[in-house]
CSV table of C-alpha atoms in Angstrom, one decimal:
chain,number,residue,atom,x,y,z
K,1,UNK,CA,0.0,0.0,0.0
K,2,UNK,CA,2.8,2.4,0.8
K,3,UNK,CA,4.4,1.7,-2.3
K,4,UNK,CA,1.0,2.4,-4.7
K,5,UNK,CA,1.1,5.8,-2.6
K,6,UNK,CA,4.8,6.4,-3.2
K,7,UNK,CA,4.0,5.8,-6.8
K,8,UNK,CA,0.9,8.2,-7.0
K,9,UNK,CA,2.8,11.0,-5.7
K,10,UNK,CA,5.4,10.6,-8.4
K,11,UNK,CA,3.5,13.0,-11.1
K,12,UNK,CA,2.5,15.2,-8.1
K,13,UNK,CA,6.4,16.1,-6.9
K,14,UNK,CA,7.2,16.4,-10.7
K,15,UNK,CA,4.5,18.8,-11.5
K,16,UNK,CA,5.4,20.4,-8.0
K,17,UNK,CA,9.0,21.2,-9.2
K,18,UNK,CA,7.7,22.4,-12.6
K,19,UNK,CA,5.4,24.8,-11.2
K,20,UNK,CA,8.0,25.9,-8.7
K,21,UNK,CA,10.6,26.2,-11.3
K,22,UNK,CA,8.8,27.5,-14.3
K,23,UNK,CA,6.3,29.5,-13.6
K,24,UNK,CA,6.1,32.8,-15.3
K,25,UNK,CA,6.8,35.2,-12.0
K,26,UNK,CA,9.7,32.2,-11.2
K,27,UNK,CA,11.4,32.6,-14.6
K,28,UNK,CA,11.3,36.7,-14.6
K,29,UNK,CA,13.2,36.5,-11.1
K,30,UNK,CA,15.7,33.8,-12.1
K,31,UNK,CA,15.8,35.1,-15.5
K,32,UNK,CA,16.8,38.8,-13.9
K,33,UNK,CA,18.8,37.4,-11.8
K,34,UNK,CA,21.3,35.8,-14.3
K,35,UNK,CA,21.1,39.0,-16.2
K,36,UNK,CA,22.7,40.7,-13.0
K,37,UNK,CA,25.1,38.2,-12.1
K,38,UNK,CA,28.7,39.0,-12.4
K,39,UNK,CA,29.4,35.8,-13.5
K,40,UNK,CA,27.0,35.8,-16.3
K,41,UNK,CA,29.0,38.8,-17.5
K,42,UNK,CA,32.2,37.5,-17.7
K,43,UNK,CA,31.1,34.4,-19.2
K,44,UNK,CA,30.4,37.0,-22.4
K,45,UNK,CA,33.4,38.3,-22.4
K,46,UNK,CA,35.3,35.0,-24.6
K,47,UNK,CA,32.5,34.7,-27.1
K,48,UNK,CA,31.8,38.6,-27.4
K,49,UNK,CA,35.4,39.0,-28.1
K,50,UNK,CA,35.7,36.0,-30.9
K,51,UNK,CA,32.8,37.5,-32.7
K,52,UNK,CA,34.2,41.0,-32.5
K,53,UNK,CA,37.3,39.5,-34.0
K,54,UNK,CA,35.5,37.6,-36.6
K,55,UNK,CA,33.6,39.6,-38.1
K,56,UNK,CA,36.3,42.5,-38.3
K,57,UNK,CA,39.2,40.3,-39.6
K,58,UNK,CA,36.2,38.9,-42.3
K,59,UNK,CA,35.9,42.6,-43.5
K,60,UNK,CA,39.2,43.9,-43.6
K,61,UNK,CA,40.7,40.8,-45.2
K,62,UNK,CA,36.9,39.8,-47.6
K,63,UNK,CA,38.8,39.7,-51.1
K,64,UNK,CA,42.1,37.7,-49.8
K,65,UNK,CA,41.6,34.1,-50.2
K,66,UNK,CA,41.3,33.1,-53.2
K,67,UNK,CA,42.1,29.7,-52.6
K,68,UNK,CA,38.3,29.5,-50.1
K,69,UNK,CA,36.6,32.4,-50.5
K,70,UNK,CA,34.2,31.2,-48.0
K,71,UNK,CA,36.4,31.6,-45.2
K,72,UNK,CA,35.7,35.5,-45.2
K,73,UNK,CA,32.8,35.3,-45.4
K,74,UNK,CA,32.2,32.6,-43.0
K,75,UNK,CA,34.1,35.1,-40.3
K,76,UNK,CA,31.8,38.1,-41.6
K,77,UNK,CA,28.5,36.4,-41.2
K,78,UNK,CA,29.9,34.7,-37.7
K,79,UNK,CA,30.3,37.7,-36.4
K,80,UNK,CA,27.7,39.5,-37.2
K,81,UNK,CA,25.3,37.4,-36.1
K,82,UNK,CA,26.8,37.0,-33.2
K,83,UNK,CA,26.8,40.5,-32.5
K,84,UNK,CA,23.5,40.4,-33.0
K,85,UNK,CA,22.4,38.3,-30.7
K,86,UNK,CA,24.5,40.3,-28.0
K,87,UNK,CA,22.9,43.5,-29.1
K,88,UNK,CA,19.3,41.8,-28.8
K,89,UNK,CA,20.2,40.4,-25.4
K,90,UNK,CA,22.1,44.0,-24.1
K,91,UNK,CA,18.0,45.1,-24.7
K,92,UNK,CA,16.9,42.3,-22.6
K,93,UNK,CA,18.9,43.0,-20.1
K,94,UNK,CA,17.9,46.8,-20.0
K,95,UNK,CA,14.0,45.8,-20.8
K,96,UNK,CA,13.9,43.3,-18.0
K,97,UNK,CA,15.9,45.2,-15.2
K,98,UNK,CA,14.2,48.4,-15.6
K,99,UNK,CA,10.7,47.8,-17.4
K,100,UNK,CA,7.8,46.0,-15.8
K,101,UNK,CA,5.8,45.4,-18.3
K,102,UNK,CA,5.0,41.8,-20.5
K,103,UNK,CA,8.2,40.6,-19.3
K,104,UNK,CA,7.2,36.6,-19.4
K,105,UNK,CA,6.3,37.5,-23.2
K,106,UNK,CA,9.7,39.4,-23.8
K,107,UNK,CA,11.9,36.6,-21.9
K,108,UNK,CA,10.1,33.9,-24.2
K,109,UNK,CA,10.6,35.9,-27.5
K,110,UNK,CA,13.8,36.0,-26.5
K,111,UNK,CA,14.7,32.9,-25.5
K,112,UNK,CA,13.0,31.6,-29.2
K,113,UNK,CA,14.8,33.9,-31.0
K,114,UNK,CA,18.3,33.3,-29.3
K,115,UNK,CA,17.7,29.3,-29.9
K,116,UNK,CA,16.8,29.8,-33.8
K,117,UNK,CA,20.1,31.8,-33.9
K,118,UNK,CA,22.3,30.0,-31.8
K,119,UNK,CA,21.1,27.0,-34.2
K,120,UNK,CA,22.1,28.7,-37.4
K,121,UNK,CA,25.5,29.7,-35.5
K,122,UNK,CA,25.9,26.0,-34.9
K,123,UNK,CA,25.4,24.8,-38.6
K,124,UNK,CA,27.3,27.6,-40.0
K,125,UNK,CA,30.2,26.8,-37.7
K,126,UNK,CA,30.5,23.1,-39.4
K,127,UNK,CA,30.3,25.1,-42.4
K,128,UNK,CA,33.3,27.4,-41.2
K,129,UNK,CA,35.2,24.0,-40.6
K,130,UNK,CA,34.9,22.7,-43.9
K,131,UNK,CA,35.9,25.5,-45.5
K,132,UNK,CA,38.6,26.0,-43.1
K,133,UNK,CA,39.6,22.2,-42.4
K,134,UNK,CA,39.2,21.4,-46.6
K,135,UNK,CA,42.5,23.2,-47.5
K,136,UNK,CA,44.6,22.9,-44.2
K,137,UNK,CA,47.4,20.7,-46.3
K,138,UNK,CA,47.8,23.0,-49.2
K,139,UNK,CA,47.2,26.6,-48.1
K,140,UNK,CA,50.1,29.1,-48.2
K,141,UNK,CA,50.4,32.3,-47.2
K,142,UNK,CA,53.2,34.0,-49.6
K,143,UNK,CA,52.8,33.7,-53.2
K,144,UNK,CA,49.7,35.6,-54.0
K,145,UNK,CA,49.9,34.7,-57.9
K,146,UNK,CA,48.9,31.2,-57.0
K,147,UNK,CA,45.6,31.1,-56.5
K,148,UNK,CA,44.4,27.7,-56.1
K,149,UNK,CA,46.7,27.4,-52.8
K,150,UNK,CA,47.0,31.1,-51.3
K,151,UNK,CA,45.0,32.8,-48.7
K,152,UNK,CA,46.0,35.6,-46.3
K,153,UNK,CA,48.1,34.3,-43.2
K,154,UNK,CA,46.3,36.6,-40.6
K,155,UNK,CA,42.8,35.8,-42.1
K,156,UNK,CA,43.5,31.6,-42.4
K,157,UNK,CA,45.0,31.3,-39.0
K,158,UNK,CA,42.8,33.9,-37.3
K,159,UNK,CA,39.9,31.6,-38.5
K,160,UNK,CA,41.4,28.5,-37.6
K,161,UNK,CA,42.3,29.6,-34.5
K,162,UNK,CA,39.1,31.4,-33.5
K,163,UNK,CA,37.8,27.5,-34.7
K,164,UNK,CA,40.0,26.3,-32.1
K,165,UNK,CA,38.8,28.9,-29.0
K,166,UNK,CA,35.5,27.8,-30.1
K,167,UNK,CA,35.6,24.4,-28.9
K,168,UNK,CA,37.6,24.8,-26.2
K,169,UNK,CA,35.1,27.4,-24.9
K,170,UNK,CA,31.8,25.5,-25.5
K,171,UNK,CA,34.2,22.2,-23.4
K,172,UNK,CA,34.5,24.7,-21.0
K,173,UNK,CA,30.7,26.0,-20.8
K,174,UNK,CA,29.8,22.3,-20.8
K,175,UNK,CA,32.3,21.5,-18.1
K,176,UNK,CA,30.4,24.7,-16.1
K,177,UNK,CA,27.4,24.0,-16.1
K,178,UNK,CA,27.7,20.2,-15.5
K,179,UNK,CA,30.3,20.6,-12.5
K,180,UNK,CA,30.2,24.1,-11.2
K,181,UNK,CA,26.7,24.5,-9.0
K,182,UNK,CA,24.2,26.2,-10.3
K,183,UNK,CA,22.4,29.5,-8.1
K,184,UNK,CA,19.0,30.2,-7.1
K,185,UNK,CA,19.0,32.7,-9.2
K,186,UNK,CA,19.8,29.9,-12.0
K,187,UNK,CA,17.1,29.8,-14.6
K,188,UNK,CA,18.7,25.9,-15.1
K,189,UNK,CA,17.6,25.6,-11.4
K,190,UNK,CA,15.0,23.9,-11.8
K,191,UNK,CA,15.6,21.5,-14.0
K,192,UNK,CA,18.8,20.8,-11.9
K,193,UNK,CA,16.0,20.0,-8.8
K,194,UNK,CA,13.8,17.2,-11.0
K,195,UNK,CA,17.0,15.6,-12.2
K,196,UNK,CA,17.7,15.2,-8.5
K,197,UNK,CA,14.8,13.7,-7.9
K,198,UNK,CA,14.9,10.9,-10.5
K,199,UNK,CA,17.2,8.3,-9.0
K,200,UNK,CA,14.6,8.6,-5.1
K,201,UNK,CA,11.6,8.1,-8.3
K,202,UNK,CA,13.4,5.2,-9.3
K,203,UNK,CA,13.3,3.7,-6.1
K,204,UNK,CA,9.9,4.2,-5.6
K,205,UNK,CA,8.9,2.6,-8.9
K,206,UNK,CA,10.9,-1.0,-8.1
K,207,UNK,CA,9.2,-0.7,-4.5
């Protein structure tokens, strides 16, 4: 009999952590929270700076490599949409701090808009390795008159470098927010709480 009642107030403790966790006034605090958090801050200062670098090295050096001309432009786009999504997210943090209206709708227009972009970012950066990856054995950085082989030094090994940071930051990010605990003020928090729960649900269910 214990055991059936264990196992009826499964759902109930779940749906008790979402509505704890997620709820729209929940999310607005944890949500401003991070926004306000000195660690959030610096945690925007690597990927700020490598799309800053991108996307100016990608300007200043568009027309010199004709050996992948996608590399350019790879670093252009990059960066400027990952400026963008800095710029939109510089507003949320102004809109949510100091404006008190339709935040839950803001945060969520937000968050949908970040995802569609950070998913973009994410296919276009396998893009950016092929094109960067596909002539690692035969670019050269001296003899401009050959075409099919030469490609600006700073521009090649700015992008395969800023290739490089990339995954070593999102190891890192993973790293963080696997290892490193998370804050109240966490909007992973509560998520974090039901996975804590699973293995004492477990245990119910073989009871």
């Amino acid at each position: 009999m214990a055991s059936t009642m264990d196992q009826e107030m499964v759902p109930n403790d779940i749906r008790s952590h979402f509505s704890k966790g997620f709820g729209p006034a929940k999310v607005i605090k944890k949500t401003t929270g991070l926004y306000a958090s000195k660690r959030f801050h610096c945690q925007l200062l690597l990927p700020l700076s490598i799309v800053i670098v991108s996307f100016v090295v990608g300007i200043l050096y568009v027309h010199d490599c004709p050996s992948q001309s996608y590399i350019p432009i790879y670093l252009i786009v990059q960066g400027a949409v990952g400026l963008f999504i800095f710029v939109i997210h510089l507003v949320a943090i102004v809109y949510i701090i100091y404006i008190d209206k339709y935040k839950y709708q803001f945060i969520t227009l937000i968050a949908f808009l970040s995802a569609f972009l950070i998913l973009f970012l994410f296919v276009w950066f396998i893009v950016g390795n092929i094109s960067v990856f596909s002539i690692v054995k035969r670019v050269q950085f001296n003899d401009q008159t050959n075409i099919g082989s030469y490609c600006n030094g700073v521009l090649y090994q700015t992008a395969f470098w800023l290739i490089i940071c990339t995954y070593i930051m999102s190891i890192y990010f993973c790293c963080s927010f696997a290892c490193i605990p998370q804050s109240r003020k966490s909007p992973t928090n509560g998520i974090i709480k039901i996975k804590k729960q699973i293995p004492k649900i477990k245990r119910m269910l073989k009871d």
